[in-house]
Short mmCIF file of C-alpha atoms in Angstrom, two decimals:
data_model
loop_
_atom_site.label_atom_id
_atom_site.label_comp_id
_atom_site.label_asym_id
_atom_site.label_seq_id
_atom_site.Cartn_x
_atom_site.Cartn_y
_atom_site.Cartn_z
CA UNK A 1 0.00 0.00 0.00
CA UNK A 2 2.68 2.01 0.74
CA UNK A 3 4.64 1.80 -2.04
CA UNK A 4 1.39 2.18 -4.08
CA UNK A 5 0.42 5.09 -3.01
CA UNK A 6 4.59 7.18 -2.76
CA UNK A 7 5.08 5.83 -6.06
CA UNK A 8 6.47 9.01 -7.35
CA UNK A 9 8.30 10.20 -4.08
CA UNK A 10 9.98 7.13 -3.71
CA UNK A 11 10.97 6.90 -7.40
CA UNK A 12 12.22 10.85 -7.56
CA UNK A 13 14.29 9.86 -4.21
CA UNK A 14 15.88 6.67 -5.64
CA UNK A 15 16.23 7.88 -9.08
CA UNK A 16 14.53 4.72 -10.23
CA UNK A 17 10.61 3.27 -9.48
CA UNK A 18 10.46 0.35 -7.09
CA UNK A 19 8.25 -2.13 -8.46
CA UNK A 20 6.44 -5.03 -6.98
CA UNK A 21 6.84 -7.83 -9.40
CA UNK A 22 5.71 -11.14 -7.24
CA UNK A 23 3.88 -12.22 -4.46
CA UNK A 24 3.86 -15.13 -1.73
CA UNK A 25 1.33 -15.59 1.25
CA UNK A 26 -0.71 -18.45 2.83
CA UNK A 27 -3.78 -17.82 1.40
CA UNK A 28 -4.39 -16.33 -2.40
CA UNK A 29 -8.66 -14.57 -1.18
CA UNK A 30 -7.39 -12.82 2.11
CA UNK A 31 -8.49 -9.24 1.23
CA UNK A 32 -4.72 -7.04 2.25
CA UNK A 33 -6.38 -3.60 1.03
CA UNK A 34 -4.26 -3.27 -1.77
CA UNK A 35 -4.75 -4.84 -5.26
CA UNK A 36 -2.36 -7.74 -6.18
CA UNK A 37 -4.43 -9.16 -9.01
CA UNK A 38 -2.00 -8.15 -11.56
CA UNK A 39 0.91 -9.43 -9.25
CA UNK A 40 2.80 -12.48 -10.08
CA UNK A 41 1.39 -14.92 -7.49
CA UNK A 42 3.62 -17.46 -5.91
CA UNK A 43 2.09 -20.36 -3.50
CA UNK A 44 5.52 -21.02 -2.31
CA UNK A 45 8.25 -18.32 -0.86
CA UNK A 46 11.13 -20.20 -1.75
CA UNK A 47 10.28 -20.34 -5.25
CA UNK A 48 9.73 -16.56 -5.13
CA UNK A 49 13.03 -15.71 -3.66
CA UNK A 50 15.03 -17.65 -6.59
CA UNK A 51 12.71 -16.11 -9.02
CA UNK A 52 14.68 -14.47 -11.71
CA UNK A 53 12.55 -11.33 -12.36
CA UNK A 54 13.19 -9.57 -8.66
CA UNK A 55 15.78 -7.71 -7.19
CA UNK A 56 15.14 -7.66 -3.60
CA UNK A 57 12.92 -10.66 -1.44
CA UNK A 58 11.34 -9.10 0.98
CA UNK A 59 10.67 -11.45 4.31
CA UNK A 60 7.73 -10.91 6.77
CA UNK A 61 6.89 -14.00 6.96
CA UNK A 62 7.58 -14.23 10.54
CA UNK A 63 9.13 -17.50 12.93
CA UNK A 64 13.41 -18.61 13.48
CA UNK A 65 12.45 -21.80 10.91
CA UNK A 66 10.48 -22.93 7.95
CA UNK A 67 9.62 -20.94 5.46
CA UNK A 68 11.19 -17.93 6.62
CA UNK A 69 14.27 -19.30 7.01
CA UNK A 70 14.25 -21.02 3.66
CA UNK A 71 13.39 -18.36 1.66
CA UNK A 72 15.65 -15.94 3.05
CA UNK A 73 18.68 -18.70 2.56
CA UNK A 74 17.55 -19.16 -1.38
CA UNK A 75 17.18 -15.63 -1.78
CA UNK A 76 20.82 -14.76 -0.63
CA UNK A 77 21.87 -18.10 -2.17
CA UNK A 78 20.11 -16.71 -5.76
CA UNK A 79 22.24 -13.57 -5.15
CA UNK A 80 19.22 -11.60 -4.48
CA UNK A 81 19.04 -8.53 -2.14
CA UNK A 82 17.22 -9.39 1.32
CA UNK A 83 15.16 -6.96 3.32
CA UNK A 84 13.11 -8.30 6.27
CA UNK A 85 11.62 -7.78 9.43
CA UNK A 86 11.79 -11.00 11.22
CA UNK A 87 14.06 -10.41 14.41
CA UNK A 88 13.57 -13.98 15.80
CA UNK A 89 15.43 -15.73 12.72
CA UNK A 90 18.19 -12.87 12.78
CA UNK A 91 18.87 -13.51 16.65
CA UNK A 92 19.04 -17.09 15.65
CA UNK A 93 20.77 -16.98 12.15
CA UNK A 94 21.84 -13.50 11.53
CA UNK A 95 25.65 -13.82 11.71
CA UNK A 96 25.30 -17.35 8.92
CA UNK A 97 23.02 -15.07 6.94
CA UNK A 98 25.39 -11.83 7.12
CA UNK A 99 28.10 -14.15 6.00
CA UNK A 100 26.24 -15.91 3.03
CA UNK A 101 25.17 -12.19 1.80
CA UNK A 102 28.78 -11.07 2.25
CA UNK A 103 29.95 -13.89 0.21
CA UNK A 104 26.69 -13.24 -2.42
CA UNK A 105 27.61 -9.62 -2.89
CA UNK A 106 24.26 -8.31 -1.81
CA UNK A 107 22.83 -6.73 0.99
CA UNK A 108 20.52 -8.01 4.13
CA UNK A 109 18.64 -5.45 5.70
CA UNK A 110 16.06 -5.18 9.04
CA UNK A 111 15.87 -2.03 9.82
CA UNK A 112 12.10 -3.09 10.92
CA UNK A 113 13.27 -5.84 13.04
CA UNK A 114 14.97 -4.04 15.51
CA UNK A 115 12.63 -1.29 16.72
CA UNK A 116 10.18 -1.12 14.42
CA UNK A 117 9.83 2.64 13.30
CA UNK A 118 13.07 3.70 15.53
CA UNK A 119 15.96 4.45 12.59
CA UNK A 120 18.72 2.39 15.42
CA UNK A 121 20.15 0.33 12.45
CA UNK A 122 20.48 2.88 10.17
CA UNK A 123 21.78 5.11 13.25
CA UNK A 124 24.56 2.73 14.42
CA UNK A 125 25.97 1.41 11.33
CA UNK A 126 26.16 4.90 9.40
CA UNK A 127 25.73 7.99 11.74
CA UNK A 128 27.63 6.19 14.67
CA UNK A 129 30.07 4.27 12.30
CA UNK A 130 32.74 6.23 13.42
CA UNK A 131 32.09 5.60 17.58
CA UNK A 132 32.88 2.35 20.02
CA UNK A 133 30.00 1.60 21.53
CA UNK A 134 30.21 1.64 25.38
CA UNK A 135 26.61 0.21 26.14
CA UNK A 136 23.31 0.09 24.21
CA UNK A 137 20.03 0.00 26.29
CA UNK A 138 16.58 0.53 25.82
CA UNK A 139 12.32 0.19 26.26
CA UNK A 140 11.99 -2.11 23.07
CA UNK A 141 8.75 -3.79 23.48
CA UNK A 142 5.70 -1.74 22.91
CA UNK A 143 3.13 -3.85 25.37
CA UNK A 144 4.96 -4.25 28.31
CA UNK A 145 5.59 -0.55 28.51
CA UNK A 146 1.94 0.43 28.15
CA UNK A 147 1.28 -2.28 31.12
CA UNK A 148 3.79 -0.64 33.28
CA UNK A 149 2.56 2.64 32.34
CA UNK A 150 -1.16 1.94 32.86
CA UNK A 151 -0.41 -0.11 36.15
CA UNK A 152 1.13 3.63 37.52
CA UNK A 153 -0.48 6.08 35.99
CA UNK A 154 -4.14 4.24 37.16
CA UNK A 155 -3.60 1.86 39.88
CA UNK A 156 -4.17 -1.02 37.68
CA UNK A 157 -3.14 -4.51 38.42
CA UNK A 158 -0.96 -6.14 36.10
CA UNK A 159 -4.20 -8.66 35.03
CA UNK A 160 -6.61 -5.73 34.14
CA UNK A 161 -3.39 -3.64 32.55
CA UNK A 162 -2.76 -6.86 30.75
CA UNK A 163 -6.46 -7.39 29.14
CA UNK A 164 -6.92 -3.95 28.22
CA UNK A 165 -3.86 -4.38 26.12
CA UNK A 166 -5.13 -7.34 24.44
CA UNK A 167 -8.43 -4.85 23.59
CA UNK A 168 -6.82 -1.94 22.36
CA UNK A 169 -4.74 -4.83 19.92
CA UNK A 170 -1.50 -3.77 21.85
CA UNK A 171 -0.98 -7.84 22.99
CA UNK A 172 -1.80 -11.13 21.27
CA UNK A 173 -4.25 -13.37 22.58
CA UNK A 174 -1.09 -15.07 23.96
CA UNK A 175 1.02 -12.50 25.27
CA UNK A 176 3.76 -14.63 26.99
CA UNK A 177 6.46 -13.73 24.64
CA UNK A 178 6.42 -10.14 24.91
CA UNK A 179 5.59 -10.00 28.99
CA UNK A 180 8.29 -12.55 29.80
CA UNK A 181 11.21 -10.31 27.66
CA UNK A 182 11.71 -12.99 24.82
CA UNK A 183 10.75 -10.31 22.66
CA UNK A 184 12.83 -7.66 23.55
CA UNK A 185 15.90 -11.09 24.19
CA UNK A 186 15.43 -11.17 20.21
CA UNK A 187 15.85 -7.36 19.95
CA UNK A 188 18.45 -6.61 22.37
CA UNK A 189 20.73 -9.58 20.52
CA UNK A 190 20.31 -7.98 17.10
CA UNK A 191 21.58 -5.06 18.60
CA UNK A 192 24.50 -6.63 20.21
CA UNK A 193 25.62 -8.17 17.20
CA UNK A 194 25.40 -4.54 15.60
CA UNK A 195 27.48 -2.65 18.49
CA UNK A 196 29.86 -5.02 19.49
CA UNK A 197 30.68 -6.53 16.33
CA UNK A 198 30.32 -10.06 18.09
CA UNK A 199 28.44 -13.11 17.73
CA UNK A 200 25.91 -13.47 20.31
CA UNK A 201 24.31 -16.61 21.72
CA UNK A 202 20.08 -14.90 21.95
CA UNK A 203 19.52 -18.41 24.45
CA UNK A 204 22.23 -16.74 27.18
CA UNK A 205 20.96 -13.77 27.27
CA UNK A 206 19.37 -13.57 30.98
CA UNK A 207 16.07 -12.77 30.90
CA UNK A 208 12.86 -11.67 33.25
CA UNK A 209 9.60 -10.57 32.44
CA UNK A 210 6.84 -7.72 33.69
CA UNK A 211 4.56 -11.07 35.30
CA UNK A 212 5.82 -10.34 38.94
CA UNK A 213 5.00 -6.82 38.84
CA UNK A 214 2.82 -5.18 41.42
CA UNK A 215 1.33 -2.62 41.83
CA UNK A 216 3.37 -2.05 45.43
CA UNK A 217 6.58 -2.46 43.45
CA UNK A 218 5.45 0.27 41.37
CA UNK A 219 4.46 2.59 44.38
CA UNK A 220 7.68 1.55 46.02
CA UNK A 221 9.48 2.79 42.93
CA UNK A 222 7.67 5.91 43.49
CA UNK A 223 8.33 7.16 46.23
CA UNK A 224 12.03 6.67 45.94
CA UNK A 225 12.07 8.48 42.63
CA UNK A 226 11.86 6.15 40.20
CA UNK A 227 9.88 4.71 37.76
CA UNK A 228 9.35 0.85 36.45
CA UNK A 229 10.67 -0.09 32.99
CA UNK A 230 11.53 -3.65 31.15
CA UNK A 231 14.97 -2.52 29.94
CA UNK A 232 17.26 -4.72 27.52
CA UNK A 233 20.83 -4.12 28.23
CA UNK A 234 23.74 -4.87 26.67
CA UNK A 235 27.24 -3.01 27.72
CA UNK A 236 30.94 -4.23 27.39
CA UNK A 237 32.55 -5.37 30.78
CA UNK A 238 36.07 -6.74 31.58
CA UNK A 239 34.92 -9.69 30.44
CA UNK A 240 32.77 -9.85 27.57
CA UNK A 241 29.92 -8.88 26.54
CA UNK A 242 26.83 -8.53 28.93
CA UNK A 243 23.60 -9.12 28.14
CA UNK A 244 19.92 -8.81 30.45
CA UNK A 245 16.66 -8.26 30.12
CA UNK A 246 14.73 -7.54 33.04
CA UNK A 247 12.33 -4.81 34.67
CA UNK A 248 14.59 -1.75 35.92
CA UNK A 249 14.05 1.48 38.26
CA UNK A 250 15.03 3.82 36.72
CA UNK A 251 15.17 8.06 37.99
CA UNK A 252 12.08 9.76 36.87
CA UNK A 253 14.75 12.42 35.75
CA UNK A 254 15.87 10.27 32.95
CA UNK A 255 14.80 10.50 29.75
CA UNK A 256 14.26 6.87 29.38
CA UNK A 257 11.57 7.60 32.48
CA UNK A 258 9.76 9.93 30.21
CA UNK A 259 8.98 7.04 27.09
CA UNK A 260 4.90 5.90 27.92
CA UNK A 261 2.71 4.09 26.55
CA UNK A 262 3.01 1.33 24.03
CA UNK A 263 6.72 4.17 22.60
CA UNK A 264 9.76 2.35 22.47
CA UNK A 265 13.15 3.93 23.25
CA UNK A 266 16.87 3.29 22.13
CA UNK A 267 19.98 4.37 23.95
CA UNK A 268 23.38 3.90 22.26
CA UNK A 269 26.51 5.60 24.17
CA UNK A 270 29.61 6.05 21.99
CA UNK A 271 33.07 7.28 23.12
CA UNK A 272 32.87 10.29 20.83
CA UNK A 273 29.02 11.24 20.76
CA UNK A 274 28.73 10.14 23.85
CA UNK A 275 24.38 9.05 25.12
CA UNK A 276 22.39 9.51 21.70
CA UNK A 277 18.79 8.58 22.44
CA UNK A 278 16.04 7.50 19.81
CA UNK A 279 12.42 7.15 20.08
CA UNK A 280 9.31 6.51 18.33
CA UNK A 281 6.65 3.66 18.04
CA UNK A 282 8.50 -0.04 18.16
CA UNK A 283 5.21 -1.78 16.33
CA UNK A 284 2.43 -1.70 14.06
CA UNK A 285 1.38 -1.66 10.56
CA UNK A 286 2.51 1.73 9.31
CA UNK A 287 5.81 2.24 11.47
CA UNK A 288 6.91 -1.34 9.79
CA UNK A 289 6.15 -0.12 6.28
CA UNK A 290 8.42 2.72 7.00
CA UNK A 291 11.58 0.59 8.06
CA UNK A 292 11.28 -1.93 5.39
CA UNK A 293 10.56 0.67 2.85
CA UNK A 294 13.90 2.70 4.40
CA UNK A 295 15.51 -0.88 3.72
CA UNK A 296 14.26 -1.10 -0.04
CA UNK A 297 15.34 3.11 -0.82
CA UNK A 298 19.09 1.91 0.44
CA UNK A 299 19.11 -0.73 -1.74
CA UNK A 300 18.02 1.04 -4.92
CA UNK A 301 20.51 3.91 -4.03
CA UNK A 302 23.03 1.31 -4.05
CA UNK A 303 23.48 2.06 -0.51
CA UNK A 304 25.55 -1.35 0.76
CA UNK A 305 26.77 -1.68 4.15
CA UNK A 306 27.72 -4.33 5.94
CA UNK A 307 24.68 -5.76 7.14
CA UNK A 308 26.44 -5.97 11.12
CA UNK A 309 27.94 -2.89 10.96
CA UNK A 310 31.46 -4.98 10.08
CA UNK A 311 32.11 -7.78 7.65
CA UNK A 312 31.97 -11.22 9.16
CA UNK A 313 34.82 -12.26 7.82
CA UNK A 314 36.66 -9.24 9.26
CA UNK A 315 39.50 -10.66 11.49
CA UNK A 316 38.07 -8.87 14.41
CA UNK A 317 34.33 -9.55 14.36
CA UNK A 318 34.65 -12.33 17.41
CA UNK A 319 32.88 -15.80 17.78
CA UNK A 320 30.42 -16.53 20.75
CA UNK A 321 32.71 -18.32 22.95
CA UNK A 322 35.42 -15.46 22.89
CA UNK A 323 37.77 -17.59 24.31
CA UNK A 324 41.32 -17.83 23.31
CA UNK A 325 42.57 -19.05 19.82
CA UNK A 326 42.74 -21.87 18.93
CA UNK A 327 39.31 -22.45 20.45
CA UNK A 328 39.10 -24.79 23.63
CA UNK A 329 35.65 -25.50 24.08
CA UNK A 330 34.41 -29.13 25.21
CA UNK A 331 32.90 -30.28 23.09
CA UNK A 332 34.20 -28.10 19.87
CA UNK A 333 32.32 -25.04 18.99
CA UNK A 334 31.74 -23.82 15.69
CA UNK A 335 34.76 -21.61 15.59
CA UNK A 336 36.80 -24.50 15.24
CA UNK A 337 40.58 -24.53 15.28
CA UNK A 338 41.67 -21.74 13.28
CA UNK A 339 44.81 -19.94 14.64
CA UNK A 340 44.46 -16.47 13.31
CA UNK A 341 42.57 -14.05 16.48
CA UNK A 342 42.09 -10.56 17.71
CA UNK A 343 43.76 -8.61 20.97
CA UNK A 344 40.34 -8.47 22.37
CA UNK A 345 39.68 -12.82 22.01
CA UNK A 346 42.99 -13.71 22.72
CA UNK A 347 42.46 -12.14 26.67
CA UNK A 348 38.54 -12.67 26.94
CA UNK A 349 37.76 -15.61 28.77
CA UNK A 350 34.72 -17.64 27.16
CA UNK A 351 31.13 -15.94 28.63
CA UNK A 352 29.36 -18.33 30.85
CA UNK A 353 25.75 -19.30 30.18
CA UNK A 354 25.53 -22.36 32.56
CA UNK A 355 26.55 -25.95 31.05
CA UNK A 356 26.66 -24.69 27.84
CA UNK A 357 30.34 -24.14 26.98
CA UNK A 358 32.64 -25.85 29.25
CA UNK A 359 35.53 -23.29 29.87
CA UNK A 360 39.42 -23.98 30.66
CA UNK A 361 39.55 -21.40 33.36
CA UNK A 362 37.96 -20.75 36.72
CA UNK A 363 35.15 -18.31 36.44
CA UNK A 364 36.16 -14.67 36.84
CA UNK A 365 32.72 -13.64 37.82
CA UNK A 366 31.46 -13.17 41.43
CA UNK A 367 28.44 -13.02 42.84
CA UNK A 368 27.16 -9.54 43.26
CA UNK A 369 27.33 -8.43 47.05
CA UNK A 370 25.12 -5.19 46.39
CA UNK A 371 21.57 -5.09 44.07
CA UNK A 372 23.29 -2.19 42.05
CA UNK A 373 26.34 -3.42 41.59
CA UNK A 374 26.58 -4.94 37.97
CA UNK A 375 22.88 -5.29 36.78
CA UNK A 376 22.05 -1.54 36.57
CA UNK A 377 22.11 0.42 33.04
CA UNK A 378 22.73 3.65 34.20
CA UNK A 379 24.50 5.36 37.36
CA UNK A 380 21.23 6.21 38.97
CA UNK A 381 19.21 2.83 37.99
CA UNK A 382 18.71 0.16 39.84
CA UNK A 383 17.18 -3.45 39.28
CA UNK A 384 13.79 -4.44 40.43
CA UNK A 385 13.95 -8.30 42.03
CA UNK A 386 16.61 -9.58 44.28
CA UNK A 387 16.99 -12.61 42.06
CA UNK A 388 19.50 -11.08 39.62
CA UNK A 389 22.01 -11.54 42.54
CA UNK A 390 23.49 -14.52 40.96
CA UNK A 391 26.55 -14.93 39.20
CA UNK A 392 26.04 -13.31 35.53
CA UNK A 393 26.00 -16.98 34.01
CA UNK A 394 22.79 -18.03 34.95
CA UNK A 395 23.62 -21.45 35.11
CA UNK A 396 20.97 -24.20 36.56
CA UNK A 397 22.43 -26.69 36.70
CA UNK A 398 26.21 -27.46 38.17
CA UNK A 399 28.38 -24.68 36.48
CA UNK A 400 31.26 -25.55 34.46
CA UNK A 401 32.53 -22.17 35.96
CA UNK A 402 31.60 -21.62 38.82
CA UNK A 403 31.68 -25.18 40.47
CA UNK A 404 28.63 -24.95 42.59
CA UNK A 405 24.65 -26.00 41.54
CA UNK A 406 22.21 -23.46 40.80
CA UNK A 407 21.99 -20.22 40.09
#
């Protein structure tokens, strides 16, 4: 529809029309508001992406397997341009896919994957291209803010907060992957990948929800000065690379305090531009339409950048395990043996995520003696629930790290 209807402006800003030669979906009837009749129709995706008489595939197909996944993989495989907005199959895939479209000579775009309408791809791989990124935090799902913001604003319980969001069409009939922080998990990995020029493992990322909520907790918060958020944060430490999602206090000061509602905020700090802050609605129809259709003007511009900010195959983009070289993991990781490595892998011990990777060395990592002392994003912030005192692994089970059971 969009691209229907700014035709022209789209065509006088590329310098060529972009034109919508083929078509995939479930069902053929389903009435989309826009005509397709004179569309190429394809009943399978895959086919569509190796079609010869496209440029770019563009993927909202949705889901880390199946179709998605396929098509995507015979698109860059058919040399074709890819432009999508599926975050779950880039926090799954999206260092193998940046690799195969390096290799292809095309591009793979999601600027609508990240934070929907928010420009933060764009942002960090262009404007900030010339910064290290420090820490990257943000609001980036759209229903559990406008819970949290109801539950203080009108004394709601989480429940009621929770079904008037599934009214308005905020939350899905079943909500439990944006109120328990997978959603923002996906997110806040993309973004890692993009700032840190690392692989990231999305399954170690730790992780709590908005469930335990209440509406004392948000009183409590209150009356000290601060104000409930769900918060993914990712910020470089001795270390590695830290990663969390969990509900945050944060100082009603703050312009991350200010963001209601069902906005969604990004907070990059570089070295040189120091805390650049982005906001703007995370979801919905027409605030998609403008990140993929961002995506498609870069790619007729001829606009190629590395799709993580830094070719994969760049000696110092760093595998998961960021342990030394040649990798030691038991049993073998991907990385395999290879003997060339970085400054920053050869002294970064592997990052713990329980019984997961099986490191050489005893665990650096303590457990945190105060509730501010590691898991906060910003000076003033501090974290909701007393269970993220636990050594930053996570681990369940006996750690391979730490040498103790549990967490």
């Amino acid at each position: 529809r969009q691209l229907q209807s700014k035709a022209d402006l789209l065509a006088q800003r590329c310098g060529r029309p972009i034109v919508v030669t083929g078509v995939s979906a479930r069902d053929r009837t389903r009435d989309r508001g826009v005509d397709v009749s004179g569309i190429q129709w394809f009943d399978n995706a895959t086919d569509l992406a190796r079609f010869e008489g496209i440029d770019v595939f563009v993927e909202l197909i949705g889901g880390d397997s199946g179709p998605a996944d396929e098509s995507v993989r015979a698109a860059l495989a058919a040399g074709k341009h890819v432009v999508t907005a599926n975050k779950a199959l880039l926090a799954r895939h999206g260092v193998e896919l940046a690799r195969m479209a390096e290799k292809a000579g095309v591009t793979l775009s999601y600027e609508a994957a990240a934070a929907g309408g928010i420009p933060v791809v764009k942002t960090m791989r262009e404007a900030l291209a010339g910064n290290r990124i420090n820490r990257i935090y943000g609001i980036l799902n759209g229903t559990c803010n406008y819970i949290l913001t109801r539950m203080e604003q009108d004394g709601l319980d989480f429940s009621d907060c929770l079904a008037d969001a599934q009214r308005l069409g905020y939350a899905e009939a079943d909500p439990t992957f944006d109120i328990e922080g997978n959603d923002t998990a996906h997110k806040l990995a993309l973004l890692t990948s993009l700032a840190f020029g690392c692989e990231i493992d999305a399954d170690a990322i730790y992780l709590e929800g908005i469930t335990s909520i209440t509406r004392a907790d948000i009183e409590a918060a209150s009356e000290l000065g601060y104000r409930i958020k769900l918060l993914g944060v990712a910020q470089k430490t001795d270390t590695g690379i830290e990663q969390r999602v969990h509900p945050t206090m944060v100082p009603k000061t703050s312009a991350i305090a200010r963001i209601d509602g069902v906005l969604n905020a990004v907070a990059v700090d570089g070295d040189a531009v120091g805390e650049v802050v982005l906001v703007g609605p995370g979801a919905g129809g027409d605030a998609t339409a403008s990140a993929v259709l961002s995506d498609l003007v870069d790619v007729a511009r001829d606009n190629a950048v590395p799709a993580l900010g830094l070719a994969v195959s760049h000696p110092a983009y760093r595998h998961r395990c960021r342990g030394p070289w040649p990798c030691r993991c038991d049993p073998p990781c991907s990385r395999g043996s290879s003997t060339r490595r970085t400054s920053s892998s050869a002294r970064t011990p592997p990052s713990c995520a329980g019984s997961s990777v099986r490191a050489t060395a005893p665990c650096t990592r303590r457990r945190s003696s105060a509730l501010t002392a590691w898991a906060r994003p910003s000076a003033n912030s501090r974290v909701v629930s007393s269970a993220l005192l636990r050594p930053r692994c996570a681990g369940n089970a006996t750690c391979q790290r730490h040498g103790r059971r549990g967490p």
